[in-house]
Every structure is written in C-alpha cells, then in structure tokens.
Amino acid sequence: MSLTVQTEQRGDVVVVSVGGELDMATAPQLQDQISDLLEKGRTRLVFDLAEVSFCDSTGLSVFVRAKNSTDDAGGVVRLAAPQRGVLRILEVSGLVEVLHTYPTVDEAVTAEEPALD
C-alpha cells in the first residue's frame, strides 16, 4: 500500500496529513517531506493521522526524529486523530506522552504550549 502526504498551512502551524500504511517501505517518503518543511523553517508541525491504517516502529521513529529536530529549532510536533490501532502502538511504546497526541487536528493546532521546566 502507498502512503499519501499532504500539507496545509494553518497560521504558523503546518498540518501534515498522512494516509495509508507507515512502515519501512513508506517512512522515507514522510521523512523527506518533514526534511523539506524543516529546511523551509517550518518547525511547528501537526501530523493528522486519521487516515493512517498502520504504523510500525519505523514510522514511530520518523515522528521521534521530527520532534527532536523541531525541539532543537524551538518548534513543536503534535500528533492528531490517530485510529485505534495506531493510538495503541503509541500507548504501548510510551510515545503518546512524548509525542503530544490529541483527538482532533483542531485541538492539536490550537493547543497551548506545555510549560517548560
């Protein structure tokens, strides 16, 4: 199965809508898109996962790398609207807390920044 990636600018946030299966075969496509956004100075990213039917550890690592890159640039990564199976993977891996996850794209876009320690 192929992966679809579309972006939409919402204020200072880029919503990256991902669809299909995110795995070893398709993760490089998403990674390339993220790299392009970061090179353009886009460091506030929301990943809309509503259409992601499967995500393995390779896909999770793409989100972790994106978070590390945006953190270094003073930005943020948020995940939005994961399907039950993808949410379960995020929960089991412990990444649901690290990769701030929201039930909807709108909530992810408008969420307040977490307080810095």
mmCIF file of N, CA and C in Angstrom:
data_model
loop_
_atom_site.group_PDB
_atom_site.id
_atom_site.type_symbol
_atom_site.label_atom_id
_atom_site.label_comp_id
_atom_site.label_asym_id
_atom_site.label_seq_id
_atom_site.Cartn_x
_atom_site.Cartn_y
_atom_site.Cartn_z
ATOM 1 N N MET A 1 0.843 -1.185 0.000
ATOM 2 C CA MET A 1 0.000 0.000 0.000
ATOM 3 C C MET A 1 0.887 1.247 0.000
ATOM 4 N N SER A 2 0.414 2.273 -0.638
ATOM 5 C CA SER A 2 1.197 3.506 -0.723
ATOM 6 C C SER A 2 0.843 4.451 0.419
ATOM 7 N N LEU A 3 1.650 5.473 0.532
ATOM 8 C CA LEU A 3 1.454 6.496 1.553
ATOM 9 C C LEU A 3 1.128 7.799 0.854
ATOM 10 N N THR A 4 0.181 8.535 1.411
ATOM 11 C CA THR A 4 -0.099 9.872 0.902
ATOM 12 C C THR A 4 0.291 10.880 1.970
ATOM 13 N N VAL A 5 0.860 11.983 1.525
ATOM 14 C CA VAL A 5 1.268 13.051 2.439
ATOM 15 C C VAL A 5 0.858 14.369 1.810
ATOM 16 N N GLN A 6 0.047 15.137 2.544
ATOM 17 C CA GLN A 6 -0.367 16.460 2.084
ATOM 18 C C GLN A 6 -0.131 17.447 3.218
ATOM 19 N N THR A 7 0.192 18.684 2.851
ATOM 20 C CA THR A 7 0.417 19.698 3.876
ATOM 21 C C THR A 7 -0.536 20.864 3.688
ATOM 22 N N GLU A 8 -0.856 21.490 4.813
ATOM 23 C CA GLU A 8 -1.731 22.665 4.817
ATOM 24 C C GLU A 8 -1.227 23.614 5.885
ATOM 25 N N GLN A 9 -1.013 24.852 5.510
ATOM 26 C CA GLN A 9 -0.568 25.870 6.460
ATOM 27 C C GLN A 9 -1.773 26.409 7.217
ATOM 28 N N ARG A 10 -1.722 26.391 8.551
ATOM 29 C CA ARG A 10 -2.760 26.980 9.404
ATOM 30 C C ARG A 10 -2.067 27.924 10.369
ATOM 31 N N GLY A 11 -2.034 29.186 9.993
ATOM 32 C CA GLY A 11 -1.294 30.151 10.796
ATOM 33 C C GLY A 11 0.172 29.797 10.766
ATOM 34 N N ASP A 12 0.775 29.641 11.957
ATOM 35 C CA ASP A 12 2.194 29.293 11.996
ATOM 36 C C ASP A 12 2.417 27.783 12.126
ATOM 37 N N VAL A 13 1.342 27.009 11.986
ATOM 38 C CA VAL A 13 1.410 25.554 12.097
ATOM 39 C C VAL A 13 1.219 24.934 10.718
ATOM 40 N N VAL A 14 2.006 23.911 10.428
ATOM 41 C CA VAL A 14 1.802 23.125 9.208
ATOM 42 C C VAL A 14 1.139 21.817 9.612
ATOM 43 N N VAL A 15 -0.047 21.562 9.048
ATOM 44 C CA VAL A 15 -0.728 20.295 9.261
ATOM 45 C C VAL A 15 -0.274 19.346 8.158
ATOM 46 N N VAL A 16 0.313 18.240 8.574
ATOM 47 C CA VAL A 16 0.793 17.221 7.642
ATOM 48 C C VAL A 16 -0.183 16.054 7.726
ATOM 49 N N SER A 17 -1.018 15.910 6.694
ATOM 50 C CA SER A 17 -1.999 14.824 6.666
ATOM 51 C C SER A 17 -1.366 13.606 6.020
ATOM 52 N N VAL A 18 -1.367 12.515 6.771
ATOM 53 C CA VAL A 18 -0.732 11.283 6.330
ATOM 54 C C VAL A 18 -1.813 10.225 6.155
ATOM 55 N N GLY A 19 -1.725 9.448 5.084
ATOM 56 C CA GLY A 19 -2.698 8.394 4.852
ATOM 57 C C GLY A 19 -2.037 7.130 4.357
ATOM 58 N N GLY A 20 -2.603 5.987 4.725
ATOM 59 C CA GLY A 20 -2.073 4.700 4.282
ATOM 60 C C GLY A 20 -1.303 4.014 5.383
ATOM 61 N N GLU A 21 -0.331 3.201 4.970
ATOM 62 C CA GLU A 21 0.484 2.448 5.913
ATOM 63 C C GLU A 21 1.848 3.095 6.048
ATOM 64 N N LEU A 22 2.225 3.369 7.277
ATOM 65 C CA LEU A 22 3.519 3.995 7.567
ATOM 66 C C LEU A 22 4.444 2.914 8.110
ATOM 67 N N ASP A 23 5.329 2.461 7.244
ATOM 68 C CA ASP A 23 6.216 1.359 7.611
ATOM 69 C C ASP A 23 7.587 1.560 6.965
ATOM 70 N N MET A 24 8.410 0.524 7.004
ATOM 71 C CA MET A 24 9.772 0.624 6.494
ATOM 72 C C MET A 24 9.804 1.055 5.023
ATOM 73 N N ALA A 25 8.828 0.630 4.252
ATOM 74 C CA ALA A 25 8.810 0.954 2.826
ATOM 75 C C ALA A 25 8.375 2.388 2.555
ATOM 76 N N THR A 26 7.503 2.940 3.401
ATOM 77 C CA THR A 26 6.925 4.253 3.127
ATOM 78 C C THR A 26 7.457 5.372 4.007
ATOM 79 N N ALA A 27 8.089 5.035 5.128
ATOM 80 C CA ALA A 27 8.586 6.053 6.063
ATOM 81 C C ALA A 27 9.548 7.054 5.413
ATOM 82 N N PRO A 28 10.430 6.616 4.491
ATOM 83 C CA PRO A 28 11.329 7.604 3.876
ATOM 84 C C PRO A 28 10.595 8.724 3.133
ATOM 85 N N GLN A 29 9.445 8.413 2.573
ATOM 86 C CA GLN A 29 8.651 9.436 1.885
ATOM 87 C C GLN A 29 8.213 10.517 2.869
ATOM 88 N N LEU A 30 7.732 10.114 4.031
ATOM 89 C CA LEU A 30 7.318 11.087 5.043
ATOM 90 C C LEU A 30 8.539 11.823 5.585
ATOM 91 N N GLN A 31 9.626 11.113 5.799
ATOM 92 C CA GLN A 31 10.846 11.749 6.305
ATOM 93 C C GLN A 31 11.336 12.838 5.354
ATOM 94 N N ASP A 32 11.268 12.566 4.048
ATOM 95 C CA ASP A 32 11.670 13.567 3.054
ATOM 96 C C ASP A 32 10.797 14.813 3.143
ATOM 97 N N GLN A 33 9.497 14.621 3.312
ATOM 98 C CA GLN A 33 8.564 15.750 3.424
ATOM 99 C C GLN A 33 8.885 16.584 4.662
ATOM 100 N N ILE A 34 9.153 15.907 5.773
ATOM 101 C CA ILE A 34 9.492 16.608 7.016
ATOM 102 C C ILE A 34 10.790 17.390 6.837
ATOM 103 N N SER A 35 11.783 16.770 6.223
ATOM 104 C CA SER A 35 13.065 17.451 5.993
ATOM 105 C C SER A 35 12.872 18.710 5.162
ATOM 106 N N ASP A 36 12.029 18.623 4.136
ATOM 107 C CA ASP A 36 11.738 19.805 3.309
ATOM 108 C C ASP A 36 11.102 20.912 4.134
ATOM 109 N N LEU A 37 10.159 20.555 4.990
ATOM 110 C CA LEU A 37 9.490 21.557 5.829
ATOM 111 C C LEU A 37 10.495 22.217 6.776
ATOM 112 N N LEU A 38 11.348 21.402 7.400
ATOM 113 C CA LEU A 38 12.326 21.946 8.337
ATOM 114 C C LEU A 38 13.324 22.861 7.636
ATOM 115 N N GLU A 39 13.718 22.483 6.427
ATOM 116 C CA GLU A 39 14.637 23.330 5.659
ATOM 117 C C GLU A 39 14.012 24.680 5.334
ATOM 118 N N LYS A 40 12.696 24.728 5.228
ATOM 119 C CA LYS A 40 11.977 25.969 4.941
ATOM 120 C C LYS A 40 11.641 26.737 6.222
ATOM 121 N N GLY A 41 12.134 26.239 7.372
ATOM 122 C CA GLY A 41 11.901 26.931 8.629
ATOM 123 C C GLY A 41 10.561 26.634 9.265
ATOM 124 N N ARG A 42 9.878 25.622 8.792
ATOM 125 C CA ARG A 42 8.581 25.227 9.372
ATOM 126 C C ARG A 42 8.860 24.272 10.527
ATOM 127 N N THR A 43 8.724 24.747 11.753
ATOM 128 C CA THR A 43 9.083 23.947 12.917
ATOM 129 C C THR A 43 7.910 23.678 13.844
ATOM 130 N N ARG A 44 6.715 24.080 13.443
ATOM 131 C CA ARG A 44 5.510 23.786 14.225
ATOM 132 C C ARG A 44 4.652 22.864 13.373
ATOM 133 N N LEU A 45 4.707 21.559 13.692
ATOM 134 C CA LEU A 45 4.086 20.547 12.855
ATOM 135 C C LEU A 45 3.021 19.767 13.613
ATOM 136 N N VAL A 46 1.883 19.583 12.967
ATOM 137 C CA VAL A 46 0.824 18.703 13.467
ATOM 138 C C VAL A 46 0.638 17.613 12.426
ATOM 139 N N PHE A 47 0.773 16.370 12.865
ATOM 140 C CA PHE A 47 0.570 15.237 11.968
ATOM 141 C C PHE A 47 -0.849 14.711 12.143
ATOM 142 N N ASP A 48 -1.645 14.830 11.086
ATOM 143 C CA ASP A 48 -3.010 14.307 11.073
ATOM 144 C C ASP A 48 -2.919 12.837 10.681
ATOM 145 N N LEU A 49 -3.195 11.959 11.643
ATOM 146 C CA LEU A 49 -3.043 10.517 11.431
ATOM 147 C C LEU A 49 -4.376 9.802 11.216
ATOM 148 N N ALA A 50 -5.435 10.541 10.970
ATOM 149 C CA ALA A 50 -6.770 9.943 10.841
ATOM 150 C C ALA A 50 -6.843 8.878 9.748
ATOM 151 N N GLU A 51 -6.036 9.031 8.720
ATOM 152 C CA GLU A 51 -6.083 8.085 7.599
ATOM 153 C C GLU A 51 -4.926 7.093 7.600
ATOM 154 N N VAL A 52 -4.154 7.043 8.691
ATOM 155 C CA VAL A 52 -3.067 6.070 8.793
ATOM 156 C C VAL A 52 -3.655 4.774 9.346
ATOM 157 N N SER A 53 -3.601 3.725 8.527
ATOM 158 C CA SER A 53 -4.193 2.442 8.926
ATOM 159 C C SER A 53 -3.214 1.549 9.670
ATOM 160 N N PHE A 54 -1.914 1.831 9.531
ATOM 161 C CA PHE A 54 -0.889 1.010 10.173
ATOM 162 C C PHE A 54 0.361 1.854 10.370
ATOM 163 N N CYS A 55 1.032 1.647 11.500
ATOM 164 C CA CYS A 55 2.299 2.336 11.767
ATOM 165 C C CYS A 55 3.187 1.391 12.550
ATOM 166 N N ASP A 56 4.383 1.122 12.020
ATOM 167 C CA ASP A 56 5.319 0.271 12.745
ATOM 168 C C ASP A 56 6.396 1.126 13.407
ATOM 169 N N SER A 57 7.409 0.466 13.944
ATOM 170 C CA SER A 57 8.450 1.191 14.666
ATOM 171 C C SER A 57 9.220 2.152 13.762
ATOM 172 N N THR A 58 9.317 1.839 12.480
ATOM 173 C CA THR A 58 9.995 2.749 11.549
ATOM 174 C C THR A 58 9.214 4.048 11.438
ATOM 175 N N GLY A 59 7.891 3.934 11.374
ATOM 176 C CA GLY A 59 7.046 5.122 11.325
ATOM 177 C C GLY A 59 7.152 5.939 12.604
ATOM 178 N N LEU A 60 7.147 5.244 13.737
ATOM 179 C CA LEU A 60 7.290 5.950 15.007
ATOM 180 C C LEU A 60 8.607 6.710 15.070
ATOM 181 N N SER A 61 9.661 6.103 14.543
ATOM 182 C CA SER A 61 10.963 6.766 14.597
ATOM 183 C C SER A 61 10.986 8.046 13.762
ATOM 184 N N VAL A 62 10.184 8.096 12.702
ATOM 185 C CA VAL A 62 10.085 9.328 11.906
ATOM 186 C C VAL A 62 9.524 10.451 12.774
ATOM 187 N N PHE A 63 8.510 10.152 13.559
ATOM 188 C CA PHE A 63 7.919 11.174 14.431
ATOM 189 C C PHE A 63 8.891 11.597 15.534
ATOM 190 N N VAL A 64 9.625 10.651 16.082
ATOM 191 C CA VAL A 64 10.612 10.972 17.123
ATOM 192 C C VAL A 64 11.710 11.868 16.551
ATOM 193 N N ARG A 65 12.201 11.542 15.355
ATOM 194 C CA ARG A 65 13.228 12.383 14.724
ATOM 195 C C ARG A 65 12.681 13.779 14.441
ATOM 196 N N ALA A 66 11.422 13.852 13.995
ATOM 197 C CA ALA A 66 10.811 15.158 13.726
ATOM 198 C C ALA A 66 10.725 15.966 15.020
ATOM 199 N N LYS A 67 10.336 15.316 16.107
ATOM 200 C CA LYS A 67 10.250 16.007 17.399
ATOM 201 C C LYS A 67 11.616 16.512 17.829
ATOM 202 N N ASN A 68 12.643 15.667 17.707
ATOM 203 C CA ASN A 68 13.989 16.086 18.100
ATOM 204 C C ASN A 68 14.460 17.277 17.271
ATOM 205 N N SER A 69 14.187 17.245 15.980
ATOM 206 C CA SER A 69 14.604 18.345 15.096
ATOM 207 C C SER A 69 13.859 19.629 15.412
ATOM 208 N N THR A 70 12.550 19.527 15.641
ATOM 209 C CA THR A 70 11.780 20.743 15.937
ATOM 210 C C THR A 70 12.117 21.271 17.325
ATOM 211 N N ASP A 71 12.370 20.378 18.279
ATOM 212 C CA ASP A 71 12.782 20.825 19.617
ATOM 213 C C ASP A 71 14.061 21.660 19.517
ATOM 214 N N ASP A 72 15.012 21.179 18.735
ATOM 215 C CA ASP A 72 16.279 21.890 18.572
ATOM 216 C C ASP A 72 16.075 23.268 17.958
ATOM 217 N N ALA A 73 15.026 23.414 17.160
ATOM 218 C CA ALA A 73 14.753 24.684 16.468
ATOM 219 C C ALA A 73 13.711 25.522 17.199
ATOM 220 N N GLY A 74 13.317 25.099 18.408
ATOM 221 C CA GLY A 74 12.333 25.852 19.177
ATOM 222 C C GLY A 74 10.903 25.635 18.717
ATOM 223 N N GLY A 75 10.657 24.562 17.994
ATOM 224 C CA GLY A 75 9.321 24.272 17.481
ATOM 225 C C GLY A 75 8.626 23.191 18.276
ATOM 226 N N VAL A 76 7.643 22.557 17.637
ATOM 227 C CA VAL A 76 6.839 21.555 18.320
ATOM 228 C C VAL A 76 6.290 20.559 17.308
ATOM 229 N N VAL A 77 6.118 19.329 17.764
ATOM 230 C CA VAL A 77 5.440 18.291 16.983
ATOM 231 C C VAL A 77 4.264 17.799 17.806
ATOM 232 N N ARG A 78 3.138 17.671 17.151
ATOM 233 C CA ARG A 78 1.947 17.100 17.779
ATOM 234 C C ARG A 78 1.337 16.088 16.824
ATOM 235 N N LEU A 79 0.728 15.061 17.397
ATOM 236 C CA LEU A 79 0.009 14.073 16.607
ATOM 237 C C LEU A 79 -1.477 14.269 16.844
ATOM 238 N N ALA A 80 -2.267 14.021 15.807
ATOM 239 C CA ALA A 80 -3.709 14.232 15.927
ATOM 240 C C ALA A 80 -4.491 13.097 15.290
ATOM 241 N N ALA A 81 -5.594 12.759 15.921
ATOM 242 C CA ALA A 81 -6.621 11.863 15.396
ATOM 243 C C ALA A 81 -6.137 10.482 14.975
ATOM 244 N N PRO A 82 -5.242 9.845 15.762
ATOM 245 C CA PRO A 82 -4.824 8.506 15.365
ATOM 246 C C PRO A 82 -5.967 7.504 15.504
ATOM 247 N N GLN A 83 -6.035 6.560 14.559
ATOM 248 C CA GLN A 83 -7.004 5.479 14.657
ATOM 249 C C GLN A 83 -6.642 4.601 15.852
ATOM 250 N N ARG A 84 -7.586 3.782 16.281
ATOM 251 C CA ARG A 84 -7.408 2.971 17.492
ATOM 252 C C ARG A 84 -6.109 2.160 17.459
ATOM 253 N N GLY A 85 -5.810 1.482 16.359
ATOM 254 C CA GLY A 85 -4.609 0.652 16.280
ATOM 255 C C GLY A 85 -3.331 1.460 16.399
ATOM 256 N N VAL A 86 -3.294 2.605 15.751
ATOM 257 C CA VAL A 86 -2.110 3.471 15.813
ATOM 258 C C VAL A 86 -1.983 4.069 17.217
ATOM 259 N N LEU A 87 -3.092 4.474 17.801
ATOM 260 C CA LEU A 87 -3.060 5.007 19.165
ATOM 261 C C LEU A 87 -2.539 3.955 20.138
ATOM 262 N N ARG A 88 -2.947 2.722 19.944
ATOM 263 C CA ARG A 88 -2.488 1.637 20.819
ATOM 264 C C ARG A 88 -0.967 1.475 20.736
ATOM 265 N N ILE A 89 -0.415 1.552 19.536
ATOM 266 C CA ILE A 89 1.037 1.452 19.348
ATOM 267 C C ILE A 89 1.734 2.609 20.072
ATOM 268 N N LEU A 90 1.167 3.801 19.965
ATOM 269 C CA LEU A 90 1.741 4.958 20.659
ATOM 270 C C LEU A 90 1.691 4.773 22.174
ATOM 271 N N GLU A 91 0.596 4.213 22.673
ATOM 272 C CA GLU A 91 0.454 3.990 24.110
ATOM 273 C C GLU A 91 1.435 2.932 24.611
ATOM 274 N N VAL A 92 1.510 1.806 23.918
ATOM 275 C CA VAL A 92 2.378 0.704 24.334
ATOM 276 C C VAL A 92 3.850 1.127 24.305
ATOM 277 N N SER A 93 4.208 1.930 23.314
ATOM 278 C CA SER A 93 5.599 2.373 23.186
ATOM 279 C C SER A 93 5.943 3.498 24.158
ATOM 280 N N GLY A 94 4.931 4.092 24.784
ATOM 281 C CA GLY A 94 5.164 5.213 25.690
ATOM 282 C C GLY A 94 5.296 6.547 24.973
ATOM 283 N N LEU A 95 5.103 6.541 23.657
ATOM 284 C CA LEU A 95 5.290 7.769 22.884
ATOM 285 C C LEU A 95 4.066 8.681 22.894
ATOM 286 N N VAL A 96 2.938 8.198 23.360
ATOM 287 C CA VAL A 96 1.737 9.040 23.388
ATOM 288 C C VAL A 96 1.964 10.263 24.277
ATOM 289 N N GLU A 97 2.822 10.139 25.279
ATOM 290 C CA GLU A 97 3.141 11.264 26.162
ATOM 291 C C GLU A 97 4.223 12.158 25.561
ATOM 292 N N VAL A 98 5.235 11.542 24.986
ATOM 293 C CA VAL A 98 6.365 12.275 24.413
ATOM 294 C C VAL A 98 5.934 13.047 23.166
ATOM 295 N N LEU A 99 5.175 12.368 22.314
ATOM 296 C CA LEU A 99 4.649 12.986 21.093
ATOM 297 C C LEU A 99 3.224 13.427 21.409
ATOM 298 N N HIS A 100 3.080 14.611 21.903
ATOM 299 C CA HIS A 100 1.796 15.104 22.374
ATOM 300 C C HIS A 100 0.707 14.748 21.364
ATOM 301 N N THR A 101 -0.263 13.951 21.819
ATOM 302 C CA THR A 101 -1.277 13.377 20.947
ATOM 303 C C THR A 101 -2.650 13.911 21.336
ATOM 304 N N TYR A 102 -3.413 14.331 20.330
ATOM 305 C CA TYR A 102 -4.716 14.957 20.528
ATOM 306 C C TYR A 102 -5.778 14.214 19.720
ATOM 307 N N PRO A 103 -7.030 14.249 20.187
ATOM 308 C CA PRO A 103 -8.088 13.530 19.481
ATOM 309 C C PRO A 103 -8.465 14.139 18.120
ATOM 310 N N THR A 104 -8.236 15.447 17.961
ATOM 311 C CA THR A 104 -8.584 16.086 16.690
ATOM 312 C C THR A 104 -7.454 17.001 16.223
ATOM 313 N N VAL A 105 -7.464 17.294 14.934
ATOM 314 C CA VAL A 105 -6.475 18.212 14.367
ATOM 315 C C VAL A 105 -6.656 19.603 14.965
ATOM 316 N N ASP A 106 -7.895 20.056 15.065
ATOM 317 C CA ASP A 106 -8.143 21.399 15.609
ATOM 318 C C ASP A 106 -7.580 21.545 17.021
ATOM 319 N N GLU A 107 -7.762 20.518 17.858
ATOM 320 C CA GLU A 107 -7.221 20.583 19.217
ATOM 321 C C GLU A 107 -5.697 20.624 19.199
ATOM 322 N N ALA A 108 -5.092 19.874 18.305
ATOM 323 C CA ALA A 108 -3.628 19.868 18.198
ATOM 324 C C ALA A 108 -3.104 21.208 17.727
ATOM 325 N N VAL A 109 -3.793 21.815 16.757
ATOM 326 C CA VAL A 109 -3.352 23.094 16.210
ATOM 327 C C VAL A 109 -3.451 24.198 17.256
ATOM 328 N N THR A 110 -4.516 24.184 18.042
ATOM 329 C CA THR A 110 -4.764 25.277 18.983
ATOM 330 C C THR A 110 -4.256 25.027 20.391
ATOM 331 N N ALA A 111 -3.643 23.878 20.653
ATOM 332 C CA ALA A 111 -3.178 23.536 21.997
ATOM 333 C C ALA A 111 -2.143 24.544 22.482
ATOM 334 N N GLU A 112 -2.220 24.818 23.752
ATOM 335 C CA GLU A 112 -1.224 25.683 24.387
ATOM 336 C C GLU A 112 0.090 24.927 24.498
ATOM 337 N N GLU A 113 1.169 25.670 24.465
ATOM 338 C CA GLU A 113 2.478 25.060 24.637
ATOM 339 C C GLU A 113 2.599 24.532 26.064
ATOM 340 N N PRO A 114 3.188 23.347 26.228
ATOM 341 C CA PRO A 114 3.421 22.869 27.587
ATOM 342 C C PRO A 114 4.429 23.762 28.294
ATOM 343 N N ALA A 115 4.253 23.899 29.582
ATOM 344 C CA ALA A 115 5.163 24.731 30.361
ATOM 345 C C ALA A 115 6.556 24.113 30.365
ATOM 346 N N LEU A 116 7.562 24.955 30.269
ATOM 347 C CA LEU A 116 8.945 24.480 30.324
ATOM 348 C C LEU A 116 9.347 24.300 31.785
ATOM 349 N N ASP A 117 10.098 23.267 32.050
ATOM 350 C CA ASP A 117 10.550 23.011 33.423
ATOM 351 C C ASP A 117 11.694 23.922 33.792
#
